Tab-separated table of C-alpha atoms and ligand atoms in Angstrom:
chain	number	residue	atom	x	y	z
E	84	MET	CA	-38.686	133.137	-57.344
E	85	LYS	CA	-37.895	129.733	-56.320
E	86	ILE	CA	-38.577	126.782	-58.493
E	87	LEU	CA	-37.891	123.205	-58.159
E	88	ILE	CA	-36.812	121.303	-61.679
E	89	THR	CA	-37.237	117.874	-60.990
E	90	GLY	CA	-35.367	115.516	-63.386
E	91	GLY	CA	-32.874	117.985	-64.309
E	92	ALA	CA	-29.677	116.230	-64.992
E	93	GLY	CA	-31.388	114.356	-68.019
E	94	PHE	CA	-31.957	114.555	-71.575
E	95	ILE	CA	-35.227	117.042	-71.695
E	96	GLY	CA	-34.331	118.018	-68.129
E	97	SER	CA	-30.803	119.305	-68.620
E	98	HIS	CA	-31.716	121.789	-71.269
E	99	VAL	CA	-34.750	122.990	-69.295
E	100	VAL	CA	-32.760	124.103	-66.180
E	101	ARG	CA	-30.150	125.802	-68.578
E	102	LEU	CA	-32.110	127.781	-70.187
E	103	PHE	CA	-34.293	128.597	-66.770
E	104	VAL	CA	-30.567	130.035	-65.480
E	105	GLU	CA	-29.384	131.054	-68.087
E	106	LYS	CA	-32.744	133.555	-69.353
E	107	TYR	CA	-34.085	133.668	-65.601
E	108	THR	CA	-31.299	135.116	-63.453
E	109	ASN	CA	-33.600	136.448	-61.066
E	110	TYR	CA	-35.402	132.958	-60.172
E	111	HIS	CA	-33.450	130.310	-58.627
E	112	ILE	CA	-33.381	127.159	-60.704
E	113	PHE	CA	-33.170	124.243	-58.015
E	114	ASN	CA	-32.731	121.057	-59.889
E	115	ILE	CA	-33.089	117.626	-57.489
E	116	ASP	CA	-31.649	114.310	-59.119
E	117	LEU	CA	-31.252	110.981	-58.144
E	118	LEU	CA	-29.229	110.674	-61.081
E	119	THR	CA	-29.807	107.357	-62.322
E	120	TYR	CA	-28.553	105.992	-65.102
E	121	ALA	CA	-29.966	109.012	-66.875
E	122	GLY	CA	-28.964	111.202	-65.226
E	123	ASN	CA	-25.520	112.961	-65.709
E	124	LEU	CA	-23.936	115.757	-64.369
E	125	GLU	CA	-21.905	116.885	-67.904
E	126	ASN	CA	-24.974	118.308	-69.277
E	127	LEU	CA	-24.781	121.122	-66.972
E	128	LYS	CA	-20.992	121.454	-66.734
E	129	ASP	CA	-21.337	125.082	-68.181
E	130	ILE	CA	-23.690	126.343	-65.399
E	131	GLU	CA	-22.956	124.809	-62.087
E	132	GLY	CA	-20.967	127.710	-61.073
E	133	LYS	CA	-24.185	130.587	-61.540
E	134	PRO	CA	-25.380	131.938	-58.836
E	135	ASN	CA	-29.062	131.610	-59.235
E	136	TYR	CA	-28.351	127.639	-59.628
E	137	THR	CA	-28.714	124.898	-57.319
E	138	PHE	CA	-27.623	121.013	-57.567
E	139	ILE	CA	-29.700	118.469	-54.828
E	140	LYS	CA	-29.473	114.643	-55.207
E	141	GLY	CA	-32.150	113.002	-54.643
E	142	ASP	CA	-34.817	110.926	-55.301
E	143	ILE	CA	-37.975	112.115	-55.378
E	144	THR	CA	-39.890	108.969	-54.443
E	145	ASN	CA	-38.226	109.968	-50.568
E	146	GLU	CA	-41.153	111.042	-47.987
E	147	VAL	CA	-39.261	113.127	-45.617
E	148	PHE	CA	-36.525	113.815	-47.229
E	149	ILE	CA	-38.969	115.684	-49.898
E	150	ASN	CA	-40.974	117.235	-46.928
E	151	GLU	CA	-37.727	118.845	-45.503
E	152	LEU	CA	-36.950	120.206	-48.867
E	153	PHE	CA	-39.933	121.924	-49.590
E	154	GLU	CA	-39.630	122.998	-46.055
E	155	LYS	CA	-36.210	124.111	-46.187
E	156	HIS	CA	-36.383	126.119	-49.739
E	157	LYS	CA	-40.909	126.967	-50.365
E	158	PHE	CA	-40.802	125.963	-53.696
E	159	GLU	CA	-43.109	128.135	-55.622
E	160	LYS	CA	-43.050	126.221	-58.641
E	161	VAL	CA	-42.187	123.013	-60.122
E	162	ILE	CA	-41.399	121.900	-63.219
E	163	HIS	CA	-41.965	117.891	-62.952
E	164	LEU	CA	-39.743	115.991	-64.823
E	165	ALA	CA	-38.157	112.948	-63.233
E	166	ALA	CA	-39.052	110.106	-64.327
E	167	GLU	CA	-38.336	106.569	-65.881
E	168	SER	CA	-38.521	106.742	-69.242
E	169	HIS	CA	-37.736	104.335	-71.266
E	170	VAL	CA	-40.954	101.784	-72.500
E	171	ASP	CA	-37.799	98.490	-72.839
E	172	ARG	CA	-37.169	99.037	-69.454
E	173	SER	CA	-40.466	99.644	-68.551
E	174	ILE	CA	-41.403	96.073	-69.940
E	175	LYS	CA	-38.835	94.203	-67.742
E	176	ASP	CA	-39.285	95.988	-64.554
E	177	PRO	CA	-42.650	97.923	-64.660
E	178	LEU	CA	-42.504	98.015	-60.803
E	179	ALA	CA	-39.939	100.555	-60.986
E	180	PHE	CA	-42.132	102.743	-62.999
E	181	VAL	CA	-44.948	102.934	-60.832
E	182	LYS	CA	-42.419	103.838	-57.742
E	183	THR	CA	-41.319	106.427	-59.308
E	184	ASN	CA	-43.522	107.787	-62.036
E	185	VAL	CA	-46.773	107.336	-59.421
E	186	ILE	CA	-45.502	107.693	-55.892
E	187	GLY	CA	-42.741	109.924	-56.892
E	188	THR	CA	-45.871	112.351	-58.395
E	189	MET	CA	-47.718	111.686	-55.620
E	190	VAL	CA	-44.982	112.655	-53.070
E	191	LEU	CA	-44.383	116.346	-54.958
E	192	LEU	CA	-48.118	116.872	-54.923
E	193	ASN	CA	-48.318	116.242	-51.451
E	194	ALA	CA	-45.321	118.184	-50.551
E	195	PHE	CA	-47.001	121.286	-52.607
E	196	LYS	CA	-49.796	121.086	-51.235
E	197	ASN	CA	-49.064	120.782	-47.658
E	198	THR	CA	-46.358	123.936	-48.391
E	199	TRP	CA	-49.333	125.875	-50.400
E	200	LYS	CA	-52.494	124.846	-49.312
E	201	ASP	CA	-53.515	128.013	-46.930
E	202	SER	CA	-52.993	130.175	-50.211
E	203	PHE	CA	-52.411	129.074	-53.579
E	204	LYS	CA	-51.587	132.160	-54.992
E	205	ASP	CA	-48.983	132.863	-57.388
E	206	LYS	CA	-48.065	129.085	-56.780
E	207	LEU	CA	-47.801	125.698	-59.880
E	208	PHE	CA	-47.448	122.752	-60.539
E	209	TYR	CA	-46.300	122.296	-63.844
E	210	HIS	CA	-46.229	118.399	-64.794
E	211	ILE	CA	-44.377	116.867	-68.094
E	212	SER	CA	-45.486	114.036	-69.992
E	213	THR	CA	-45.763	112.430	-73.086
E	214	ASP	CA	-48.531	112.061	-75.749
E	215	GLU	CA	-47.976	107.909	-74.923
E	216	VAL	CA	-50.962	108.193	-72.738
E	217	TYR	CA	-52.784	108.177	-75.176
E	218	GLY	CA	-52.037	105.028	-77.106
E	219	THR	CA	-52.008	104.377	-80.519
E	220	LEU	CA	-53.377	105.564	-83.595
E	221	GLY	CA	-54.314	103.751	-86.422
E	222	GLN	CA	-53.005	105.476	-90.620
E	223	ILE	CA	-55.456	108.292	-89.917
E	224	GLY	CA	-56.109	111.212	-87.421
E	225	LEU	CA	-54.319	112.674	-83.980
E	226	PHE	CA	-54.106	112.939	-80.644
E	227	THR	CA	-55.879	115.881	-79.520
E	228	GLU	CA	-55.875	117.025	-75.640
E	229	THR	CA	-59.341	115.666	-75.481
E	230	THR	CA	-58.446	112.076	-76.624
E	231	ALA	CA	-59.160	109.191	-74.441
E	232	TYR	CA	-56.123	107.413	-72.863
E	233	ASP	CA	-55.128	104.635	-73.378
E	234	PRO	CA	-51.851	103.684	-72.767
E	235	ASN	CA	-50.577	100.108	-73.757
E	236	SER	CA	-47.047	100.378	-72.178
E	237	PRO	CA	-46.135	100.194	-68.650
E	238	TYR	CA	-44.161	103.359	-68.975
E	239	SER	CA	-47.223	105.337	-70.853
E	240	ALA	CA	-49.773	103.873	-67.689
E	241	SER	CA	-47.631	104.963	-65.308
E	242	LYS	CA	-47.383	108.659	-67.145
E	243	ALA	CA	-51.690	108.301	-67.445
E	244	SER	CA	-51.705	107.080	-63.329
E	245	SER	CA	-49.681	110.313	-62.543
E	246	ASP	CA	-51.365	113.088	-65.443
E	247	HIS	CA	-54.149	112.019	-63.543
E	248	PHE	CA	-53.186	112.445	-59.921
E	249	VAL	CA	-52.143	116.132	-61.159
E	250	ARG	CA	-55.583	116.691	-62.356
E	251	ALA	CA	-57.244	114.684	-59.606
E	252	TYR	CA	-55.146	117.783	-57.044
E	253	GLY	CA	-56.388	120.502	-59.370
E	254	GLU	CA	-59.706	119.972	-59.002
E	255	THR	CA	-59.509	118.215	-55.315
E	256	TYR	CA	-57.497	120.455	-54.050
E	257	GLY	CA	-57.780	123.600	-56.388
E	258	MET	CA	-53.982	123.312	-56.642
E	259	PRO	CA	-52.881	124.868	-59.875
E	260	TYR	CA	-50.796	122.979	-62.004
E	261	VAL	CA	-50.516	122.549	-66.212
E	262	ILE	CA	-49.893	119.263	-67.876
E	263	THR	CA	-48.220	118.919	-71.184
E	264	ASN	CA	-47.862	115.698	-73.503
E	265	CYS	CA	-45.115	115.564	-75.789
E	266	SER	CA	-43.766	113.873	-78.880
E	267	ASN	CA	-40.795	111.802	-79.277
E	268	ASN	CA	-37.606	114.585	-78.607
E	269	TYR	CA	-34.222	114.290	-79.901
E	270	GLY	CA	-31.490	116.021	-79.757
E	271	GLN	CA	-27.732	116.713	-77.633
E	272	ASN	CA	-27.752	114.529	-74.877
E	273	GLN	CA	-29.991	112.350	-75.019
E	274	PHE	CA	-28.953	108.628	-73.318
E	275	PRO	CA	-27.559	106.349	-76.208
E	276	GLU	CA	-30.411	104.388	-75.876
E	277	LYS	CA	-33.188	105.661	-76.822
E	278	LEU	CA	-33.446	105.835	-81.173
E	279	ILE	CA	-31.298	108.230	-82.646
E	280	PRO	CA	-28.375	108.485	-80.037
E	281	LEU	CA	-27.879	104.933	-80.491
E	282	PHE	CA	-27.983	104.463	-83.927
E	283	ILE	CA	-25.626	107.551	-84.380
E	284	ASN	CA	-23.658	105.873	-82.105
E	285	ASN	CA	-23.553	102.587	-83.579
E	286	ILE	CA	-23.242	103.438	-87.200
E	287	ILE	CA	-19.680	105.372	-85.336
E	288	HIS	CA	-18.633	101.858	-84.553
E	289	ASN	CA	-20.684	99.930	-87.269
E	290	LYS	CA	-22.578	98.011	-84.728
E	291	PRO	CA	-26.126	96.415	-86.313
E	292	LEU	CA	-29.042	99.103	-86.423
E	293	PRO	CA	-32.210	97.186	-84.816
E	294	VAL	CA	-35.077	98.247	-86.230
E	295	TYR	CA	-38.353	96.822	-84.273
E	296	GLY	CA	-40.616	95.111	-86.334
E	297	ASP	CA	-41.116	96.289	-90.089
E	298	GLY	CA	-40.212	99.379	-89.681
E	299	ASN	CA	-43.112	100.945	-90.215
E	300	TYR	CA	-44.201	102.090	-86.529
E	301	THR	CA	-44.592	106.148	-86.686
E	302	ARG	CA	-43.878	109.065	-84.525
E	303	ASP	CA	-43.999	112.632	-84.095
E	304	TRP	CA	-40.086	114.393	-83.222
E	305	LEU	CA	-39.530	117.282	-81.799
E	306	TYR	CA	-36.250	118.743	-81.479
E	307	ILE	CA	-35.462	119.017	-77.983
E	308	LYS	CA	-34.630	123.110	-77.858
E	309	ASP	CA	-37.888	123.414	-79.406
E	310	HIS	CA	-39.616	121.173	-76.723
E	311	ALA	CA	-37.930	123.631	-74.218
E	312	VAL	CA	-39.104	126.203	-75.484
E	313	ALA	CA	-42.227	125.213	-74.795
E	314	ILE	CA	-41.980	124.840	-71.688
E	315	ASP	CA	-40.551	127.858	-71.257
E	316	LEU	CA	-43.762	129.943	-72.623
E	317	VAL	CA	-46.563	127.271	-70.838
E	318	PHE	CA	-44.836	127.895	-67.713
E	319	HIS	CA	-45.077	131.584	-68.151
E	320	LYS	CA	-48.039	131.829	-70.287
E	321	GLY	CA	-49.588	128.444	-70.136
E	322	ILE	CA	-53.879	128.720	-68.376
E	323	ASN	CA	-54.216	127.219	-64.756
E	324	HIS	CA	-55.641	123.463	-65.102
E	325	GLU	CA	-54.971	123.423	-69.032
E	326	THR	CA	-53.248	121.044	-70.967
E	327	TYR	CA	-51.317	121.348	-74.201
E	328	ASN	CA	-50.110	118.544	-77.033
E	329	ILE	CA	-46.450	119.768	-77.453
E	330	GLY	CA	-45.230	117.648	-81.588
E	331	GLY	CA	-42.901	119.336	-84.346
E	332	PHE	CA	-45.401	118.435	-86.599
E	333	ASN	CA	-43.106	116.076	-88.337
E	334	GLU	CA	-43.865	112.599	-88.731
E	335	TRP	CA	-42.309	109.676	-89.578
E	336	LYS	CA	-41.787	105.682	-90.309
E	337	ASN	CA	-38.534	104.932	-88.104
E	338	ILE	CA	-37.503	103.248	-91.429
E	339	ASP	CA	-37.861	106.011	-93.471
E	340	LEU	CA	-35.962	107.985	-90.319
E	341	VAL	CA	-33.291	105.392	-89.903
E	342	LYS	CA	-32.642	105.654	-93.889
E	343	LEU	CA	-32.320	109.115	-93.330
E	344	LEU	CA	-29.808	108.989	-90.353
E	345	CYS	CA	-27.513	106.432	-92.522
E	346	GLN	CA	-27.375	109.003	-95.588
E	347	GLN	CA	-26.812	111.981	-93.474
E	348	MET	CA	-24.281	110.030	-91.657
E	349	ASP	CA	-22.362	108.427	-94.464
E	350	GLU	CA	-21.342	112.210	-95.910
E	351	LYS	CA	-20.380	113.680	-92.153
E	352	LEU	CA	-18.861	109.634	-91.989
E	353	ASN	CA	-17.072	110.112	-95.812
E	354	ARG	CA	-18.080	106.891	-96.235
E	355	PRO	CA	-19.439	105.463	-99.519
E	356	LYS	CA	-23.144	106.096	-99.862
E	357	GLY	CA	-24.962	103.015	-98.622
E	358	THR	CA	-22.938	101.551	-95.656
E	359	SER	CA	-25.042	102.713	-93.130
E	360	GLU	CA	-27.875	101.190	-94.473
E	361	LYS	CA	-26.117	97.794	-94.452
E	362	LEU	CA	-25.587	97.863	-90.991
E	363	ILE	CA	-29.732	97.810	-90.747
E	364	THR	CA	-30.999	94.786	-88.822
E	365	TYR	CA	-34.862	93.506	-88.483
E	366	VAL	CA	-35.355	92.503	-84.626
E	367	LYS	CA	-38.336	90.610	-83.021
E	368	ASP	CA	-40.808	93.363	-82.533
E	369	ARG	CA	-41.339	95.208	-78.588
E	370	PRO	CA	-45.174	93.679	-77.029
E	371	GLY	CA	-47.784	95.595	-76.331
E	372	HIS	CA	-46.072	98.189	-79.589
E	373	ASP	CA	-48.241	101.103	-80.312
E	374	LEU	CA	-48.798	101.455	-84.714
E	375	ARG	CA	-48.235	105.246	-84.856
E	376	TYR	CA	-48.358	108.476	-82.649
E	377	ALA	CA	-48.761	111.855	-83.698
E	378	ILE	CA	-50.248	115.769	-82.580
E	379	ASP	CA	-52.400	118.548	-83.078
E	380	ALA	CA	-50.328	121.072	-81.781
E	381	SER	CA	-52.197	123.454	-82.776
E	382	LYS	CA	-53.786	124.181	-79.177
E	383	ILE	CA	-50.691	125.535	-77.982
E	384	ASN	CA	-50.076	127.030	-81.470
E	385	LYS	CA	-53.285	129.478	-81.362
E	386	GLU	CA	-53.129	130.157	-77.964
E	387	LEU	CA	-49.642	130.244	-76.455
E	388	GLY	CA	-47.747	131.394	-79.894
E	389	TRP	CA	-45.910	128.254	-80.051
E	390	LYS	CA	-44.411	126.211	-83.217
E	391	PRO	CA	-40.888	124.569	-83.658
E	392	SER	CA	-38.529	126.482	-85.342
E	393	VAL	CA	-36.274	123.597	-86.796
E	394	THR	CA	-37.097	121.275	-89.517
E	395	PHE	CA	-36.592	117.826	-88.595
E	396	GLU	CA	-33.302	117.390	-91.792
E	397	GLU	CA	-31.981	120.869	-90.263
E	398	GLY	CA	-32.128	119.577	-86.128
E	399	LEU	CA	-31.565	115.954	-87.133
E	400	ASN	CA	-28.384	117.249	-88.971
E	401	LYS	CA	-27.063	119.848	-85.737
E	402	THR	CA	-28.049	116.182	-83.494
E	403	ILE	CA	-25.467	114.539	-85.693
E	404	ASP	CA	-22.982	117.260	-85.415
E	405	TRP	CA	-23.028	117.463	-81.337
E	406	TYR	CA	-22.414	113.393	-81.252
E	407	LEU	CA	-19.539	113.538	-83.335
E	408	ASN	CA	-17.758	117.149	-81.319
E	409	ASN	CA	-18.708	115.322	-78.366
E	410	GLU	CA	-17.053	112.086	-78.605
E	411	THR	CA	-15.972	112.268	-74.927
E	412	TRP	CA	-19.639	112.674	-73.925
E	413	LEU	CA	-20.794	109.422	-75.791
E	414	ASN	CA	-17.288	107.410	-74.392
E	415	ASN	CA	-18.049	108.709	-70.730
E	416	VAL	CA	-22.049	107.761	-71.506
E	417	THR	CA	-21.431	104.276	-73.191
E	418	SER	CA	-18.525	103.149	-70.779
E	419	GLY	CA	-20.490	104.286	-67.554
E	420	ASP	CA	-17.665	106.785	-66.667
E	421	TYR	CA	-20.173	109.798	-66.503
E	422	GLN	CA	-21.678	108.088	-63.604
E	423	MET	CA	-18.647	109.337	-61.448
E	424	TYR	CA	-19.108	112.574	-62.320
E	425	TYR	CA	-20.684	114.126	-59.623
E	426	GLN	CA	-18.204	111.844	-56.737
E	427	LYS	CA	-15.289	114.394	-58.617
E	428	GLN	CA	-17.113	117.346	-58.864
E	429	TYR	CA	-19.540	117.017	-55.694
E	430	ASN	CA	-17.427	115.201	-52.721
C	226	NAD	N1	-37.422	111.762	-74.325
C	226	NAD	C1	-38.743	112.014	-74.875
C	226	NAD	O1	-38.974	112.262	-75.903
C	226	NAD	C2	-40.077	112.241	-74.425
C	226	NAD	C3	-41.269	112.248	-74.049
C	226	NAD	C4	-42.268	112.784	-74.638
C	226	NAD	C5	-42.602	113.510	-72.216
C	226	NAD	N2	-41.249	112.948	-72.132
C	226	NAD	C6	-40.791	112.838	-70.526
C	226	NAD	O2	-40.099	113.995	-69.994
C	226	NAD	C7	-39.338	114.074	-69.273
C	226	NAD	C8	-37.838	114.142	-68.921
C	226	NAD	O3	-37.671	112.643	-70.317
C	226	NAD	P1	-35.873	112.290	-70.446
C	226	NAD	O4	-36.244	111.956	-71.814
C	226	NAD	O5	-35.353	113.729	-70.138
C	226	NAD	O6	-36.381	111.347	-69.522
C	226	NAD	P2	-34.353	110.816	-68.976
C	226	NAD	O7	-34.615	109.009	-68.680
C	226	NAD	O8	-33.366	110.882	-70.069
C	226	NAD	O9	-34.198	111.766	-67.410
C	226	NAD	C9	-34.585	111.601	-66.589
C	226	NAD	C10	-34.562	112.439	-65.018
C	226	NAD	O10	-35.029	112.098	-63.531
C	226	NAD	C11	-34.079	111.005	-62.938
C	226	NAD	N3	-34.982	110.127	-62.264
C	226	NAD	C12	-35.343	109.041	-62.209
C	226	NAD	N4	-35.729	108.285	-60.674
C	226	NAD	C13	-35.430	109.700	-60.125
C	226	NAD	C14	-35.935	109.694	-58.775
C	226	NAD	N5	-36.756	109.312	-58.124
C	226	NAD	N6	-36.167	110.994	-58.156
C	226	NAD	C15	-35.135	112.016	-58.844
C	226	NAD	N7	-33.748	111.585	-60.330
C	226	NAD	C16	-35.133	110.775	-60.494
C	226	NAD	C17	-32.709	110.750	-63.409
C	226	NAD	O11	-31.373	110.578	-63.063
C	226	NAD	C18	-33.106	111.423	-65.241
C	226	NAD	O12	-31.824	112.518	-64.846
C	226	NAD	C19	-40.442	112.472	-68.258
C	226	NAD	O13	-40.613	112.855	-67.305
C	226	NAD	C20	-40.877	112.378	-69.727
C	226	NAD	O14	-41.735	111.061	-69.600
C	226	NAD	C21	-39.720	112.704	-72.665
């Protein structure tokens, strides 16, 4: 089976690519990634020589390129992760998010539909989305698969739009698809612009820890490897035209999470208790900031038997250890040197 994974050099994509390449040696995995600032091939160093793996540098918004690729390889299944993924960047440059997340998804949908329109038998378009499409919750309640979409940031609006197009292709053209909407991921290889790796890096270097507003924003957190396992499960067992919410059953107020992180970092760096907490700095709130996200993941749990394998404390512990043991990765990312890896390796 030929599977196209988009955005496989990014944080979540690299874990999914590795899992599929190592576990399914009878599948051929094609990873297409533009290698934007968020794409890092160093994430996949360990599998790049595997015979069932091919990396292709390319842009999902380039229609000619994508159509040619589908014509040549006839990908039977797609796992679509490529996206602009950072809310703060979407506030600064919303159009870039429409281009990649909406147009890019459309280009892939069209190429997939045109390749298989005579028979979609045993084909699948798996679209990876976010819980942010549901907007914000008050103090109580959970997002279920039937919660109405109500996106508040340009990022979540672009993801919501792409979800709608995937559904529309399912209804209009009979295209087989599944969608998963997942909560905040954390773990190894995450670009240090997102909260947990950013704060780990700042604590290492004794830099301020910028906390938005009063720090009471609440998110559900999911360990990356548990997400990759859920994706594997939905890919193989998910029901056509269904959506599954994926979450960690693990809600944290930002400020409580940051304090836990500070405690664990102090212990690991042998710094006196309370040292890292002194770095916490409250900063002006993000516009349109959603108060609370929380996921009801009971559908995937009941129907597919998935549940997270680690507690937050364990996952955070593993994550911190990884960043402390992979200083070169972190330095290459923060200095920009990781962007040379593709040239060195592939030219
Ligand atoms: N990180 C999270 O917490 C989270 C939670 C829920 C859903 N998601 C979704 O999961 C997916 C992956 O998220 P992530 O955190 O790994 O993102 P990421 O930013 O780490 O990776 C995105 C990848 O897409 C690639 N890319 C961007 N534009 C491209 C283009 N035009 N053509 C080809 N490749 C392109 C980048 O180079 C990068 O490798 C996204 O669709 C995101 O919306 C993420």
